[in-house]
Amino acid sequence: MLHTTTTAAGRRAAFRAGLAAPGLLRLPGAPNPLGARMIETAGFDGVYVSGAVVSADLGLPDIGLTTLSEVAGRTEQITRVTDLPVLVDADTGFGEPLSAARTVQVLEDSGAAGCHLEDQQNPKRCGHLAGKALRPPEDMVRTLTAAVRARRDPDFVVCARTDAAAVEGLDASIDRARAYVDAGADMVFAEAMAGPADIERFRAAIDVPLLINMTEFGRSELLTATALSDLGVDVVIYPVTLLRLAMGAVADGLRALADEGTQAGLLDRMQTREQLYDVLDYDAYAAFDESVAGFRP
Ligand SMILES: C[C@](O)(C(=O)O)[C@H](CC(=O)O)C(=O)O
Ligand SMILES: [Mg+2]
């Protein structure tokens, strides 16, 4: 009930332990706190807060329009209801290196286990779209140095994302990743890998945990968890999967409701009242309330 039974520091330590252990950590992107509850119930290893999802949720494209407060607010709502570690997409850090330092502290205070910062120029865009522009690697190194120095909990994971593979080629992206690790990044997010061969080369070139993005309708071949694990990947994110599934169902449902004038034919595709209340632990709240109401000192 009320859901979080662990501290943020405990969840950060657990995330570190998960990264140090063999095997792949699977982090679906939570469209909202309810989705995070469902991710936990379904047995996943962590929750991802996707910039694309936060933007889309606000009716905005993912081009760096969201603010740190919006992302941190969503992060806090999510970390409050799950015992899983939460990894946050911090885009380009919301400003210059000093702002990236503040971003890390604000996200720590939001209960996150870590965040990733990317080497795109603003306005940034989805890593799988054409037309990305990169910052010089030295700028990104400054951002990472500031981010790493700002954290107060050494377990907070600072992950460096490089978007260079699709712009400057794989070799350049590996060079960048190495420089980012030298600057203190704990993990590397190799964005928009085409397939297993790219991942294999990246894996062999860096000696910190590697994060791979299995986003749909992008540049990357969708690989199974087993294949990713066999390639030595440590973390996989499915950033927009749940939002796409839910919104696909919403579009179908709206069409059917408009055409048929009733939602009666859609019931078997819905989360039932019972299933929803299960996720929310409704009975425990009712029992708690009753025990308080019936309490006799
Ligand atoms: C991972 C990502 O940064 C996100 O915001 O979730 C996006 C996902 C997407 O747009 O599909 C990305 O740039 O890959
Ligand atoms: Mg993003």
mmCIF file of C-alpha atoms and ligand atoms in Angstrom:
data_model
loop_
_atom_site.group_PDB
_atom_site.id
_atom_site.type_symbol
_atom_site.label_atom_id
_atom_site.label_comp_id
_atom_site.label_asym_id
_atom_site.label_seq_id
_atom_site.Cartn_x
_atom_site.Cartn_y
_atom_site.Cartn_z
ATOM 1 C CA MET A 1 0.000 0.000 0.000
ATOM 2 C CA LEU A 2 1.180 3.503 -0.856
ATOM 3 C CA HIS A 3 3.691 1.370 -2.701
ATOM 4 C CA THR A 4 7.290 2.372 -2.129
ATOM 5 C CA THR A 5 8.723 0.217 0.620
ATOM 6 C CA THR A 6 12.356 1.085 -0.107
ATOM 7 C CA THR A 7 14.463 4.232 -0.019
ATOM 8 C CA ALA A 8 15.863 5.950 -3.080
ATOM 9 C CA ALA A 9 19.388 5.155 -1.835
ATOM 10 C CA GLY A 10 18.414 1.498 -1.492
ATOM 11 C CA ARG A 11 17.067 1.402 -5.036
ATOM 12 C CA ARG A 12 20.243 3.038 -6.337
ATOM 13 C CA ALA A 13 22.375 0.442 -4.550
ATOM 14 C CA ALA A 14 20.163 -2.307 -6.007
ATOM 15 C CA PHE A 15 20.609 -0.888 -9.510
ATOM 16 C CA ARG A 16 24.377 -0.842 -9.056
ATOM 17 C CA ALA A 17 24.267 -4.433 -7.848
ATOM 18 C CA GLY A 18 22.152 -5.409 -10.856
ATOM 19 C CA LEU A 19 24.643 -3.775 -13.206
ATOM 20 C CA ALA A 20 27.540 -5.565 -11.541
ATOM 21 C CA ALA A 21 25.836 -8.961 -11.759
ATOM 22 C CA PRO A 22 25.804 -10.943 -14.992
ATOM 23 C CA GLY A 23 22.684 -10.767 -17.130
ATOM 24 C CA LEU A 24 20.479 -8.231 -18.861
ATOM 25 C CA LEU A 25 18.342 -5.660 -17.006
ATOM 26 C CA ARG A 26 15.100 -4.932 -18.872
ATOM 27 C CA LEU A 27 13.559 -1.484 -18.418
ATOM 28 C CA PRO A 28 10.280 -0.677 -20.168
ATOM 29 C CA GLY A 29 9.350 2.997 -20.350
ATOM 30 C CA ALA A 30 6.488 3.835 -18.018
ATOM 31 C CA PRO A 31 3.810 5.980 -19.632
ATOM 32 C CA ASN A 32 2.721 7.033 -16.138
ATOM 33 C CA PRO A 33 2.947 5.857 -12.486
ATOM 34 C CA LEU A 34 0.212 3.255 -13.059
ATOM 35 C CA GLY A 35 2.301 1.840 -15.896
ATOM 36 C CA ALA A 36 5.295 1.691 -13.530
ATOM 37 C CA ARG A 37 3.191 -0.379 -11.095
ATOM 38 C CA MET A 38 2.342 -2.739 -13.939
ATOM 39 C CA ILE A 39 5.988 -3.000 -15.019
ATOM 40 C CA GLU A 40 6.913 -3.994 -11.473
ATOM 41 C CA THR A 41 4.081 -6.519 -11.212
ATOM 42 C CA ALA A 42 5.113 -8.052 -14.534
ATOM 43 C CA GLY A 43 8.558 -8.796 -13.107
ATOM 44 C CA PHE A 44 10.817 -6.355 -14.969
ATOM 45 C CA ASP A 45 14.099 -5.120 -13.512
ATOM 46 C CA GLY A 46 13.580 -1.383 -13.663
ATOM 47 C CA VAL A 47 11.527 1.475 -15.037
ATOM 48 C CA TYR A 48 12.626 3.952 -17.691
ATOM 49 C CA VAL A 49 11.376 7.542 -17.847
ATOM 50 C CA SER A 50 11.529 8.357 -21.551
ATOM 51 C CA GLY A 51 11.854 11.900 -22.832
ATOM 52 C CA ALA A 52 9.873 10.886 -25.904
ATOM 53 C CA VAL A 53 7.051 9.633 -23.685
ATOM 54 C CA VAL A 54 7.053 12.648 -21.341
ATOM 55 C CA SER A 55 6.935 14.945 -24.393
ATOM 56 C CA ALA A 56 4.239 12.942 -26.186
ATOM 57 C CA ASP A 57 2.216 12.806 -22.989
ATOM 58 C CA LEU A 58 2.258 16.616 -22.960
ATOM 59 C CA GLY A 59 1.220 16.650 -26.633
ATOM 60 C CA LEU A 60 4.690 17.805 -27.714
ATOM 61 C CA PRO A 61 7.301 16.433 -30.106
ATOM 62 C CA ASP A 62 10.548 15.163 -28.556
ATOM 63 C CA ILE A 63 12.761 18.112 -29.561
ATOM 64 C CA GLY A 64 13.977 19.401 -26.240
ATOM 65 C CA LEU A 65 10.874 21.400 -25.301
ATOM 66 C CA THR A 66 10.251 19.755 -21.941
ATOM 67 C CA THR A 67 11.762 21.302 -18.835
ATOM 68 C CA LEU A 68 13.755 19.761 -16.009
ATOM 69 C CA SER A 69 10.825 20.411 -13.668
ATOM 70 C CA GLU A 70 8.438 18.488 -15.914
ATOM 71 C CA VAL A 71 10.776 15.516 -16.209
ATOM 72 C CA ALA A 72 11.670 15.554 -12.510
ATOM 73 C CA GLY A 73 7.987 15.848 -11.581
ATOM 74 C CA ARG A 74 7.099 12.806 -13.637
ATOM 75 C CA THR A 75 10.112 10.961 -12.211
ATOM 76 C CA GLU A 76 9.034 11.700 -8.654
ATOM 77 C CA GLN A 77 5.483 10.510 -9.329
ATOM 78 C CA ILE A 78 6.915 7.257 -10.669
ATOM 79 C CA THR A 79 9.601 6.631 -8.036
ATOM 80 C CA ARG A 80 6.941 7.089 -5.339
ATOM 81 C CA VAL A 81 4.987 4.044 -6.497
ATOM 82 C CA THR A 82 7.632 1.487 -7.371
ATOM 83 C CA ASP A 83 10.417 -0.374 -5.637
ATOM 84 C CA LEU A 84 12.211 -0.791 -8.948
ATOM 85 C CA PRO A 85 15.157 1.438 -9.851
ATOM 86 C CA VAL A 86 14.164 4.254 -12.215
ATOM 87 C CA LEU A 87 16.472 5.446 -15.004
ATOM 88 C CA VAL A 88 15.677 8.875 -16.432
ATOM 89 C CA ASP A 89 16.228 10.366 -19.871
ATOM 90 C CA ALA A 90 17.768 13.756 -19.080
ATOM 91 C CA ASP A 91 18.165 14.705 -22.761
ATOM 92 C CA THR A 92 21.128 17.083 -23.150
ATOM 93 C CA GLY A 93 21.100 18.001 -19.455
ATOM 94 C CA PHE A 94 18.730 20.983 -19.777
ATOM 95 C CA GLY A 95 21.459 23.512 -20.468
ATOM 96 C CA GLU A 96 25.154 24.080 -20.045
ATOM 97 C CA PRO A 97 27.375 21.934 -17.772
ATOM 98 C CA LEU A 98 26.276 23.808 -14.655
ATOM 99 C CA SER A 99 22.649 23.065 -15.535
ATOM 100 C CA ALA A 100 23.536 19.404 -16.060
ATOM 101 C CA ALA A 101 24.978 19.399 -12.539
ATOM 102 C CA ARG A 102 21.714 20.787 -11.195
ATOM 103 C CA THR A 103 19.795 18.216 -13.256
ATOM 104 C CA VAL A 104 21.646 15.387 -11.523
ATOM 105 C CA GLN A 105 20.876 16.759 -8.067
ATOM 106 C CA VAL A 106 17.217 17.382 -8.878
ATOM 107 C CA LEU A 107 16.840 13.861 -10.294
ATOM 108 C CA GLU A 108 18.581 12.401 -7.242
ATOM 109 C CA ASP A 109 16.023 14.246 -5.125
ATOM 110 C CA SER A 110 13.265 12.822 -7.342
ATOM 111 C CA GLY A 111 14.319 9.340 -6.286
ATOM 112 C CA ALA A 112 15.917 8.277 -9.578
ATOM 113 C CA ALA A 113 18.610 5.604 -9.689
ATOM 114 C CA GLY A 114 20.381 7.293 -12.580
ATOM 115 C CA CYS A 115 20.014 9.339 -15.724
ATOM 116 C CA HIS A 116 21.467 9.595 -19.179
ATOM 117 C CA LEU A 117 22.858 12.680 -20.858
ATOM 118 C CA GLU A 118 23.315 12.822 -24.632
ATOM 119 C CA ASP A 119 25.820 14.482 -26.939
ATOM 120 C CA GLN A 120 23.334 16.091 -29.330
ATOM 121 C CA GLN A 121 23.082 19.788 -29.932
ATOM 122 C CA ASN A 122 19.857 21.538 -29.111
ATOM 123 C CA PRO A 123 17.263 21.347 -30.513
ATOM 124 C CA LYS A 124 17.791 17.646 -29.954
ATOM 125 C CA ARG A 125 15.672 15.019 -31.627
ATOM 126 C CA CYS A 126 14.852 11.342 -31.447
ATOM 127 C CA GLY A 127 18.081 9.401 -31.907
ATOM 128 C CA HIS A 128 16.536 7.411 -34.747
ATOM 129 C CA LEU A 129 15.656 10.396 -36.963
ATOM 130 C CA ALA A 130 17.777 11.997 -39.651
ATOM 131 C CA GLY A 131 19.226 15.480 -39.204
ATOM 132 C CA LYS A 132 20.792 15.092 -35.771
ATOM 133 C CA ALA A 133 23.653 17.492 -34.966
ATOM 134 C CA LEU A 134 26.268 16.663 -32.356
ATOM 135 C CA ARG A 135 28.164 18.776 -29.859
ATOM 136 C CA PRO A 136 31.948 18.576 -29.976
ATOM 137 C CA PRO A 137 33.096 15.728 -27.718
ATOM 138 C CA GLU A 138 34.936 18.198 -25.405
ATOM 139 C CA ASP A 139 31.609 19.921 -24.641
ATOM 140 C CA MET A 140 30.010 16.629 -23.724
ATOM 141 C CA VAL A 141 33.015 15.762 -21.550
ATOM 142 C CA ARG A 142 32.488 19.027 -19.655
ATOM 143 C CA THR A 143 28.812 18.179 -19.139
ATOM 144 C CA LEU A 144 29.665 14.719 -17.843
ATOM 145 C CA THR A 145 32.409 16.021 -15.560
ATOM 146 C CA ALA A 146 29.942 18.468 -14.043
ATOM 147 C CA ALA A 147 27.251 15.773 -13.714
ATOM 148 C CA VAL A 148 29.545 13.289 -11.998
ATOM 149 C CA ARG A 149 30.921 15.893 -9.610
ATOM 150 C CA ALA A 150 27.443 17.075 -8.665
ATOM 151 C CA ARG A 151 25.996 13.788 -7.483
ATOM 152 C CA ARG A 152 25.871 13.298 -3.743
ATOM 153 C CA ASP A 153 25.093 9.588 -3.810
ATOM 154 C CA PRO A 154 27.972 7.749 -5.511
ATOM 155 C CA ASP A 155 25.483 5.032 -6.481
ATOM 156 C CA PHE A 156 23.542 7.432 -8.730
ATOM 157 C CA VAL A 157 24.383 6.213 -12.242
ATOM 158 C CA VAL A 158 25.506 8.815 -14.756
ATOM 159 C CA CYS A 159 25.099 7.274 -18.188
ATOM 160 C CA ALA A 160 26.563 8.894 -21.308
ATOM 161 C CA ARG A 161 24.534 8.527 -24.471
ATOM 162 C CA THR A 162 26.245 8.970 -27.774
ATOM 163 C CA ASP A 163 24.204 9.685 -30.861
ATOM 164 C CA ALA A 164 27.322 9.666 -33.047
ATOM 165 C CA ALA A 165 26.901 6.280 -34.762
ATOM 166 C CA ALA A 166 24.192 7.555 -37.108
ATOM 167 C CA VAL A 167 26.024 10.851 -37.769
ATOM 168 C CA GLU A 168 29.789 10.269 -37.663
ATOM 169 C CA GLY A 169 29.917 6.474 -37.910
ATOM 170 C CA LEU A 170 30.546 3.671 -35.463
ATOM 171 C CA ASP A 171 34.283 4.300 -34.938
ATOM 172 C CA ALA A 172 33.710 7.923 -34.008
ATOM 173 C CA SER A 173 30.908 6.948 -31.653
ATOM 174 C CA ILE A 174 33.202 4.441 -29.927
ATOM 175 C CA ASP A 175 35.927 7.111 -29.580
ATOM 176 C CA ARG A 176 33.390 9.449 -28.059
ATOM 177 C CA ALA A 177 32.129 6.761 -25.676
ATOM 178 C CA ARG A 178 35.688 6.105 -24.472
ATOM 179 C CA ALA A 179 36.222 9.802 -23.783
ATOM 180 C CA TYR A 180 32.926 9.922 -21.889
ATOM 181 C CA VAL A 181 33.939 6.956 -19.732
ATOM 182 C CA ASP A 182 37.272 8.687 -19.014
ATOM 183 C CA ALA A 183 35.253 11.705 -17.887
ATOM 184 C CA GLY A 184 33.514 9.510 -15.310
ATOM 185 C CA ALA A 185 30.427 8.087 -17.020
ATOM 186 C CA ASP A 186 29.355 4.867 -15.299
ATOM 187 C CA MET A 187 27.498 3.451 -18.287
ATOM 188 C CA VAL A 188 27.268 4.058 -22.041
ATOM 189 C CA PHE A 189 24.066 4.268 -24.063
ATOM 190 C CA ALA A 190 25.026 3.447 -27.661
ATOM 191 C CA GLU A 191 22.124 5.021 -29.552
ATOM 192 C CA ALA A 192 20.682 3.788 -32.848
ATOM 193 C CA MET A 193 22.813 0.667 -33.317
ATOM 194 C CA ALA A 194 21.821 -0.935 -36.606
ATOM 195 C CA GLY A 195 22.147 -4.536 -35.439
ATOM 196 C CA PRO A 196 24.196 -7.202 -33.655
ATOM 197 C CA ALA A 197 27.478 -6.422 -35.463
ATOM 198 C CA ASP A 198 27.467 -2.787 -34.209
ATOM 199 C CA ILE A 199 26.585 -3.871 -30.693
ATOM 200 C CA GLU A 200 29.332 -6.473 -30.702
ATOM 201 C CA ARG A 201 31.968 -3.919 -31.674
ATOM 202 C CA PHE A 202 30.742 -1.447 -29.075
ATOM 203 C CA ARG A 203 30.714 -4.106 -26.385
ATOM 204 C CA ALA A 204 34.295 -5.119 -27.126
ATOM 205 C CA ALA A 205 35.489 -1.491 -27.073
ATOM 206 C CA ILE A 206 34.257 -0.268 -23.686
ATOM 207 C CA ASP A 207 34.514 -1.781 -20.241
ATOM 208 C CA VAL A 208 31.544 -0.196 -18.462
ATOM 209 C CA PRO A 209 27.909 -1.387 -18.628
ATOM 210 C CA LEU A 210 26.308 -0.934 -22.044
ATOM 211 C CA LEU A 211 22.711 0.198 -22.629
ATOM 212 C CA ILE A 212 20.895 -0.554 -25.878
ATOM 213 C CA ASN A 213 17.623 0.994 -27.040
ATOM 214 C CA MET A 214 14.972 -1.300 -28.542
ATOM 215 C CA THR A 215 12.647 1.420 -29.756
ATOM 216 C CA GLU A 216 10.185 0.553 -32.501
ATOM 217 C CA PHE A 217 10.015 2.055 -35.995
ATOM 218 C CA GLY A 218 13.604 3.293 -35.736
ATOM 219 C CA ARG A 219 17.025 2.368 -37.089
ATOM 220 C CA SER A 220 17.631 -0.622 -34.841
ATOM 221 C CA GLU A 221 16.756 -4.210 -35.579
ATOM 222 C CA LEU A 222 14.510 -5.453 -32.759
ATOM 223 C CA LEU A 223 16.521 -8.147 -30.974
ATOM 224 C CA THR A 224 15.277 -10.499 -28.280
ATOM 225 C CA ALA A 225 16.387 -10.189 -24.674
ATOM 226 C CA THR A 226 18.298 -13.451 -25.096
ATOM 227 C CA ALA A 227 20.142 -12.145 -28.155
ATOM 228 C CA LEU A 228 21.022 -8.894 -26.358
ATOM 229 C CA SER A 229 22.173 -10.788 -23.307
ATOM 230 C CA ASP A 230 24.328 -13.060 -25.477
ATOM 231 C CA LEU A 231 25.903 -9.945 -26.994
ATOM 232 C CA GLY A 232 26.922 -8.811 -23.505
ATOM 233 C CA VAL A 233 24.426 -5.945 -23.248
ATOM 234 C CA ASP A 234 23.743 -4.953 -19.631
ATOM 235 C CA VAL A 235 20.587 -2.849 -19.946
ATOM 236 C CA VAL A 236 17.849 -2.707 -22.564
ATOM 237 C CA ILE A 237 15.186 -0.026 -22.674
ATOM 238 C CA TYR A 238 11.822 -0.345 -24.397
ATOM 239 C CA PRO A 239 11.160 3.383 -24.105
ATOM 240 C CA VAL A 240 7.942 3.999 -26.002
ATOM 241 C CA THR A 241 6.567 0.447 -26.275
ATOM 242 C CA LEU A 242 3.836 0.771 -23.651
ATOM 243 C CA LEU A 243 2.737 4.207 -24.845
ATOM 244 C CA ARG A 244 2.540 2.956 -28.439
ATOM 245 C CA LEU A 245 0.549 -0.108 -27.373
ATOM 246 C CA ALA A 246 -1.833 1.939 -25.255
ATOM 247 C CA MET A 247 -2.317 4.713 -27.806
ATOM 248 C CA GLY A 248 -2.817 2.157 -30.589
ATOM 249 C CA ALA A 249 -5.628 0.670 -28.513
ATOM 250 C CA VAL A 250 -7.000 4.157 -27.807
ATOM 251 C CA ALA A 251 -7.154 4.947 -31.533
ATOM 252 C CA ASP A 252 -8.945 1.647 -32.260
ATOM 253 C CA GLY A 253 -11.291 2.179 -29.340
ATOM 254 C CA LEU A 254 -12.221 5.706 -30.356
ATOM 255 C CA ARG A 255 -12.986 4.494 -33.870
ATOM 256 C CA ALA A 256 -15.190 1.682 -32.595
ATOM 257 C CA LEU A 257 -16.955 3.941 -30.092
ATOM 258 C CA ALA A 258 -17.646 6.528 -32.794
ATOM 259 C CA ASP A 259 -18.814 3.926 -35.322
ATOM 260 C CA GLU A 260 -20.862 1.691 -33.061
ATOM 261 C CA GLY A 261 -22.139 4.231 -30.551
ATOM 262 C CA THR A 262 -21.157 1.974 -27.642
ATOM 263 C CA GLN A 263 -18.020 0.542 -26.090
ATOM 264 C CA ALA A 264 -19.786 -2.753 -25.321
ATOM 265 C CA GLY A 265 -17.828 -4.608 -28.000
ATOM 266 C CA LEU A 266 -14.521 -3.447 -26.547
ATOM 267 C CA LEU A 267 -14.847 -4.805 -23.017
ATOM 268 C CA ASP A 268 -12.693 -7.873 -23.588
ATOM 269 C CA ARG A 269 -9.801 -5.625 -24.632
ATOM 270 C CA MET A 270 -9.940 -3.466 -21.524
ATOM 271 C CA GLN A 271 -8.139 -3.700 -18.216
ATOM 272 C CA THR A 272 -11.048 -4.664 -15.993
ATOM 273 C CA ARG A 273 -12.056 -2.826 -12.842
ATOM 274 C CA GLU A 274 -10.789 -5.803 -10.861
ATOM 275 C CA GLN A 275 -7.423 -5.825 -12.613
ATOM 276 C CA LEU A 276 -7.030 -2.080 -12.087
ATOM 277 C CA TYR A 277 -7.866 -2.335 -8.394
ATOM 278 C CA ASP A 278 -5.391 -5.199 -8.054
ATOM 279 C CA VAL A 279 -2.598 -3.051 -9.474
ATOM 280 C CA LEU A 280 -3.586 -0.213 -7.163
ATOM 281 C CA ASP A 281 -3.820 -2.497 -4.100
ATOM 282 C CA TYR A 282 -7.314 -1.143 -3.505
ATOM 283 C CA ASP A 283 -8.291 -3.728 -0.874
ATOM 284 C CA ALA A 284 -5.337 -2.835 1.309
ATOM 285 C CA TYR A 285 -6.440 0.822 1.379
ATOM 286 C CA ALA A 286 -9.989 -0.180 2.299
ATOM 287 C CA ALA A 287 -8.719 -2.471 5.064
ATOM 288 C CA PHE A 288 -6.375 0.228 6.380
ATOM 289 C CA ASP A 289 -9.143 2.802 6.398
ATOM 290 C CA GLU A 290 -11.443 0.421 8.229
ATOM 291 C CA SER A 291 -8.795 -0.392 10.801
ATOM 292 C CA VAL A 292 -8.240 3.317 11.440
ATOM 293 C CA ALA A 293 -11.972 4.031 11.606
ATOM 294 C CA GLY A 294 -12.520 1.140 13.956
ATOM 295 C CA PHE A 295 -9.499 1.962 16.094
ATOM 296 C CA ARG A 296 -10.287 2.259 19.813
ATOM 297 C CA PRO A 297 -7.473 3.712 21.944
HETATM 298 C C1 LIG B 1 15.168 6.728 -25.974
HETATM 299 C C2 LIG B 1 14.580 8.021 -26.368
HETATM 300 O O1 LIG B 1 15.530 9.052 -26.165
HETATM 301 C C3 LIG B 1 13.389 8.372 -25.466
HETATM 302 O O2 LIG B 1 13.172 9.571 -25.255
HETATM 303 O O3 LIG B 1 12.690 7.478 -25.035
HETATM 304 C C4 LIG B 1 14.062 8.065 -27.830
HETATM 305 C C5 LIG B 1 13.060 6.980 -28.167
HETATM 306 C C6 LIG B 1 12.300 7.174 -29.471
HETATM 307 O O4 LIG B 1 12.085 8.318 -29.891
HETATM 308 O O5 LIG B 1 11.852 6.179 -30.026
HETATM 309 C C7 LIG B 1 15.274 8.051 -28.765
HETATM 310 O O6 LIG B 1 15.796 9.147 -29.055
HETATM 311 O O7 LIG B 1 15.701 6.968 -29.188
HETATM 312 MG MG MG B 2 14.912 10.765 -25.351
#
